[in-house]
Short mmCIF file of C-alpha atoms and ligand atoms in Angstrom, two decimals:
data_model
loop_
_atom_site.label_atom_id
_atom_site.label_comp_id
_atom_site.label_asym_id
_atom_site.label_seq_id
_atom_site.Cartn_x
_atom_site.Cartn_y
_atom_site.Cartn_z
CA MET A 1 35.01 -1.77 -5.88
CA LYS A 2 33.05 0.35 -4.52
CA ARG A 3 30.36 -0.84 -6.36
CA ILE A 4 31.14 -4.93 -5.53
CA ILE A 5 31.39 -3.62 -1.89
CA LYS A 6 27.56 -2.23 -2.91
CA PHE A 7 26.31 -5.57 -4.25
CA LEU A 8 27.97 -7.44 -2.13
CA LEU A 9 26.12 -5.94 0.56
CA PHE A 10 22.80 -5.38 -1.08
CA MET A 11 22.92 -9.92 -1.72
CA MET A 12 23.69 -10.14 1.53
CA VAL A 13 20.63 -7.15 2.67
CA LEU A 14 18.47 -8.93 0.20
CA PRO A 15 17.75 -12.88 1.90
CA MET A 16 17.45 -10.69 5.01
CA LEU A 17 14.62 -9.43 3.63
CA VAL A 18 12.64 -12.12 2.73
CA ILE A 19 13.52 -14.04 5.68
CA THR A 20 12.24 -10.75 7.95
CA THR A 21 9.62 -11.10 5.28
CA ALA A 22 8.54 -14.92 5.87
CA CYS A 23 8.83 -14.26 10.29
CA ASN A 24 6.19 -12.16 10.61
CA PRO A 25 2.83 -14.18 9.05
CA ASP A 26 1.25 -11.26 10.46
CA ASP A 27 2.57 -8.77 8.64
CA LYS A 28 2.75 -8.73 4.56
CA SER A 29 4.20 -6.19 3.83
CA ILE A 30 6.95 -6.44 1.87
CA ASN A 31 7.80 -2.78 1.50
CA ILE A 32 11.71 -0.79 0.99
CA PHE A 33 10.32 2.55 1.66
CA THR A 34 11.76 4.78 4.99
CA ILE A 35 8.65 6.47 7.11
CA GLN A 36 11.22 9.91 5.77
CA ASP A 37 10.47 8.46 2.25
CA ASP A 38 7.35 8.65 2.19
CA ILE A 39 6.83 12.10 3.48
CA ALA A 40 9.15 13.15 0.75
CA LEU A 41 6.67 10.66 -1.52
CA GLY A 42 4.04 12.56 -0.13
CA GLN A 43 4.97 16.28 -0.49
CA GLN A 44 6.68 15.60 -4.37
CA VAL A 45 3.66 14.48 -4.76
CA ALA A 46 1.94 17.03 -3.64
CA ALA A 47 4.57 19.71 -5.58
CA GLU A 48 3.39 18.19 -8.97
CA ILE A 49 -0.26 18.38 -8.21
CA ALA A 50 -0.09 22.55 -6.94
CA GLY A 51 2.22 22.46 -10.30
CA ASP A 52 -0.27 21.52 -13.07
CA PRO A 53 -3.42 23.67 -12.43
CA ALA A 54 -4.68 22.91 -15.17
CA LYS A 55 -5.33 19.07 -15.03
CA PHE A 56 -5.29 19.94 -10.46
CA PRO A 57 -7.21 22.91 -8.86
CA VAL A 58 -7.36 22.89 -5.82
CA LEU A 59 -8.67 24.99 -4.26
CA SER A 60 -7.21 28.32 -2.15
CA ARG A 61 -6.89 27.89 1.44
CA THR A 62 -7.09 31.10 1.92
CA GLN A 63 -10.44 31.81 -1.25
CA TYR A 64 -12.39 29.34 1.17
CA PRO A 65 -11.38 29.30 4.62
CA ALA A 66 -14.75 27.76 5.28
CA ALA A 67 -14.47 24.46 3.00
CA TYR A 68 -11.12 24.27 4.45
CA GLU A 69 -12.31 24.05 8.19
CA HIS A 70 -14.34 21.86 7.66
CA LEU A 71 -12.71 18.86 6.41
CA ASP A 72 -9.94 19.93 8.71
CA ARG A 73 -12.53 19.44 11.45
CA ILE A 74 -13.04 15.26 9.98
CA MET A 75 -9.00 15.04 10.29
CA ASN A 76 -8.11 16.37 12.98
CA ALA A 77 -11.12 14.21 14.77
CA ILE A 78 -10.00 11.24 13.50
CA LEU A 79 -6.24 12.15 14.56
CA ALA A 80 -8.16 13.22 17.43
CA THR A 81 -9.29 9.82 18.74
CA LYS A 82 -5.09 9.14 18.64
CA LEU A 83 -5.04 5.61 16.52
CA VAL A 84 -3.59 6.30 14.04
CA THR A 85 0.04 5.17 12.89
CA TYR A 86 1.89 8.19 12.41
CA ASP A 87 -0.89 10.43 13.27
CA THR A 88 1.91 13.52 14.75
CA VAL A 89 4.72 12.16 12.45
CA PHE A 90 2.83 12.55 8.63
CA PRO A 91 2.31 16.40 7.77
CA TRP A 92 -1.06 15.43 7.82
CA THR A 93 -2.92 17.74 4.98
CA THR A 94 -5.39 18.12 3.33
CA TYR A 95 -6.63 19.50 -0.72
CA ILE A 96 -10.17 20.52 -2.27
CA ILE A 97 -9.99 20.00 -5.91
CA LYS A 98 -12.92 21.50 -7.98
CA GLY A 99 -14.30 18.54 -9.80
CA ASP A 100 -17.89 18.11 -9.77
CA SER A 101 -18.60 14.99 -11.83
CA VAL A 102 -15.27 13.86 -10.10
CA VAL A 103 -17.13 11.84 -7.30
CA ASN A 104 -13.46 10.97 -5.95
CA ALA A 105 -10.56 11.42 -3.19
CA PHE A 106 -6.90 10.40 -2.61
CA ALA A 107 -4.30 10.08 -0.46
CA THR A 108 -0.85 10.07 -1.56
CA PRO A 109 1.74 8.64 0.83
CA GLY A 110 2.32 10.84 4.49
CA GLY A 111 -0.63 11.96 4.71
CA GLN A 112 -2.43 14.23 1.38
CA LEU A 113 -5.18 13.73 1.75
CA TYR A 114 -7.20 14.65 -1.91
CA PHE A 115 -11.38 15.44 -2.41
CA TYR A 116 -13.27 16.25 -5.30
CA THR A 117 -15.87 18.69 -4.70
CA GLY A 118 -17.48 16.21 -6.73
CA ILE A 119 -17.67 13.92 -3.91
CA ILE A 120 -18.08 16.53 -0.96
CA LYS A 121 -21.02 16.72 -2.92
CA GLU A 122 -22.01 14.58 -3.75
CA LEU A 123 -22.36 12.87 0.00
CA GLU A 124 -25.52 13.48 2.48
CA ASN A 125 -23.75 14.51 5.93
CA GLU A 126 -21.06 14.74 7.59
CA ALA A 127 -20.20 10.73 8.91
CA GLN A 128 -19.88 9.71 5.38
CA LEU A 129 -17.46 11.31 4.62
CA ALA A 130 -15.42 11.45 7.23
CA GLY A 131 -15.77 7.47 6.70
CA VAL A 132 -14.08 8.33 3.14
CA MET A 133 -11.28 10.08 4.95
CA ALA A 134 -10.75 7.44 7.61
CA ASN A 135 -10.44 5.27 4.65
CA GLU A 136 -7.61 6.89 3.19
CA MET A 137 -6.41 7.77 5.99
CA ALA A 138 -5.63 4.14 6.59
CA HIS A 139 -4.28 3.69 3.71
CA CYS A 140 -1.88 6.30 5.08
CA SER A 141 -1.11 5.02 8.26
CA ARG A 142 -0.85 1.55 6.91
CA ARG A 143 1.53 2.45 4.58
CA HIS A 144 -0.67 1.00 1.49
CA SER A 145 0.66 2.91 -1.36
CA THR A 146 4.37 2.58 -0.47
CA ASP A 147 3.64 -1.01 -0.22
CA GLN A 148 2.52 -0.98 -3.75
CA LEU A 149 4.68 0.73 -5.01
CA THR A 150 7.93 -1.71 -3.85
CA ARG A 151 6.28 -4.58 -5.68
CA TYR A 152 5.26 -1.96 -8.69
CA TYR A 153 9.09 -1.38 -9.50
CA GLY A 154 10.18 -4.29 -7.69
CA LEU A 155 13.18 -5.92 -7.55
CA SER A 156 15.34 -3.01 -10.22
CA LEU A 157 13.88 -0.62 -7.03
CA LEU A 158 15.88 -1.91 -4.24
CA VAL A 159 18.99 -2.27 -6.50
CA ALA A 160 19.08 0.96 -7.44
CA ILE A 161 18.25 2.40 -4.02
CA VAL A 162 21.50 0.02 -2.16
CA LEU A 163 23.93 1.20 -4.50
CA GLY A 164 23.04 4.38 -5.37
CA GLU A 165 23.09 4.59 -8.89
CA ASN A 166 19.11 6.45 -8.90
CA PRO A 167 19.17 9.02 -6.82
CA SER A 168 16.75 10.76 -8.87
CA MET A 169 14.03 7.44 -8.26
CA LEU A 170 11.82 9.30 -5.38
CA ASN A 171 11.30 12.07 -8.11
CA GLN A 172 10.46 10.10 -10.82
CA ILE A 173 7.92 7.93 -8.56
CA ALA A 174 6.45 11.31 -7.82
CA ALA A 175 6.29 11.97 -11.00
CA ASP A 176 4.38 8.69 -11.83
CA LEU A 177 2.37 9.00 -8.79
CA ALA A 178 0.93 12.22 -9.98
CA SER A 179 0.38 11.74 -14.05
CA GLY A 180 -1.30 8.62 -12.98
CA LEU A 181 -2.95 8.37 -10.02
CA ALA A 182 -6.13 6.89 -10.44
CA ALA A 183 -3.22 3.53 -11.81
CA LEU A 184 -2.92 3.25 -8.14
CA ALA A 185 -5.50 1.30 -7.40
CA PHE A 186 -5.81 -0.46 -4.05
CA SER A 187 -6.27 -4.38 -3.44
CA ARG A 188 -8.86 -6.14 -2.25
CA GLN A 189 -7.83 -6.92 0.58
CA MET A 190 -6.38 -3.31 1.63
CA GLU A 191 -8.90 -2.02 1.13
CA TYR A 192 -10.85 -4.47 3.37
CA GLU A 193 -7.98 -3.77 6.12
CA ALA A 194 -8.19 0.67 5.30
CA ASP A 195 -12.12 -0.30 5.78
CA ALA A 196 -11.58 -2.31 9.60
CA TYR A 197 -8.92 0.39 10.49
CA ALA A 198 -11.69 3.60 9.49
CA ILE A 199 -14.23 1.56 11.58
CA LYS A 200 -12.22 1.43 14.50
CA TYR A 201 -11.19 4.65 14.23
CA LEU A 202 -14.10 6.08 13.64
CA SER A 203 -15.55 5.15 16.92
CA SER A 204 -13.25 6.67 19.38
CA THR A 205 -14.88 9.78 17.15
CA ASP A 206 -19.03 11.92 17.18
CA TYR A 207 -18.98 10.65 13.70
CA HIS A 208 -22.12 7.58 13.33
CA PRO A 209 -19.69 4.67 12.32
CA LEU A 210 -22.06 3.50 9.77
CA GLY A 211 -22.02 6.78 7.59
CA LEU A 212 -18.58 4.60 6.21
CA ALA A 213 -21.40 2.25 5.41
CA ASP A 214 -23.81 4.72 4.37
CA PHE A 215 -20.99 5.68 1.71
CA PHE A 216 -20.37 2.67 0.03
CA ILE A 217 -24.65 2.37 0.02
CA ARG A 218 -25.32 6.42 -1.98
CA MET A 219 -21.80 5.12 -4.25
CA GLU A 220 -23.93 1.29 -5.52
CA GLY A 221 -27.32 4.01 -5.77
CA LEU A 222 -25.30 6.58 -9.07
CA PRO A 223 -26.62 5.51 -12.64
CA GLN A 224 -23.43 6.60 -13.50
CA PRO A 225 -20.55 4.19 -11.73
CA PRO A 226 -17.89 6.91 -9.43
CA THR A 227 -14.44 7.53 -9.94
CA PHE A 228 -13.99 6.33 -6.68
CA LEU A 229 -15.75 2.34 -7.59
CA SER A 230 -12.30 2.26 -10.73
CA THR A 231 -9.44 3.86 -8.09
CA HIS A 232 -10.93 1.35 -5.16
CA PRO A 233 -12.27 -2.60 -5.68
CA SER A 234 -16.11 -3.27 -5.87
CA PRO A 235 -18.21 -2.18 -2.67
CA GLU A 236 -19.29 -6.01 -3.30
CA ASP A 237 -18.60 -7.52 0.42
CA ARG A 238 -16.85 -4.72 1.96
CA ILE A 239 -20.33 -3.18 2.92
CA ASP A 240 -20.56 -7.07 5.71
CA LYS A 241 -17.45 -6.80 6.18
CA ILE A 242 -17.68 -2.82 7.75
CA ASN A 243 -21.09 -4.31 9.15
CA GLU A 244 -18.05 -7.21 11.60
CA ALA A 245 -15.57 -4.13 11.96
CA TRP A 246 -18.55 -1.78 13.45
CA ALA A 247 -20.26 -4.89 15.93
CA ALA A 248 -16.82 -5.91 16.94
CA ASN A 249 -15.67 -2.05 18.31
CA GLY A 250 -18.70 -2.44 20.26
CA SER A 251 -21.54 -1.28 18.04
CA LYS A 252 -21.21 2.45 18.62
CA VAL A 253 -23.85 5.38 17.12
CA GLY A 254 -22.47 8.20 16.53
CA ASP A 255 -24.03 11.24 14.42
CA TYR A 256 -24.56 12.26 10.84
CA PHE A 257 -23.81 16.39 11.15
CA GLU A 258 -26.67 17.00 8.34
CA VAL A 259 -26.81 20.64 8.95
CA ARG A 260 -23.23 21.51 9.71
CA TYR A 261 -22.67 18.95 6.15
CA GLN A 262 -24.97 21.78 4.15
CA SER A 263 -22.37 24.32 4.81
CA PHE A 264 -19.55 22.28 4.36
CA LYS A 265 -21.19 22.94 0.52
CA ALA A 266 -22.89 25.58 0.86
CA ALA A 267 -18.86 26.86 1.08
CA LEU A 268 -17.57 25.30 -2.64
CA PRO A 269 -17.60 27.06 -5.43
ZN1 LIG B 301 -9.52 3.27 0.14
#
């Protein structure tokens, strides 16, 4: 009987979800996850990653304090802009994964930010890495991952959650995320949005916001297509849109911090 009531409730909720989406043309998000779900998912993915050091050799904070100091400085500068939604809500954390041949970075829902040594070593200055980090942080704050997950798991997830039939669903999703992070590619539209937000954030920091455009130019010039471009749509058009966003945010000029970036690289194994 209880189940039937829950199902009826679900049938009532469903059209509301559709109406909410339809009435909000600016926000095409159909995200059914809560902010707490984003945080829980991110922490569970982080636990999965920590539990698989063979696949994800994360550098220890106690062993490499200087490297983390450099990386955290970038994250904190972006958070200090007060422009990142959930800046004080998500448990923002950085991680460095050993992997010199992997030119990639990724973020879980809820602000867990991962950078391979390969991407840090490939870049020339801190403004470029700040561009990458701002893009990843925008994915978190715009909640692109759980938006994609809602589309991916679809109605069956809605039913399972509303009927309370599958409380371990979040665990399952976290495991899926950790095992196939590369599969969760963002749409072109999400990347444009993340780039636009990244430029907005960076325009309020000391970093030159066009470090993000330089990053894509550098990625395009690599002899081997980097992993970053397989989890992110092609940089075509992105550079133009980044330049437009930069102008729209007042064409702010900043520093590249090339010298400081060399000490960051030197602090890596
Ligand atoms: Zn991205």
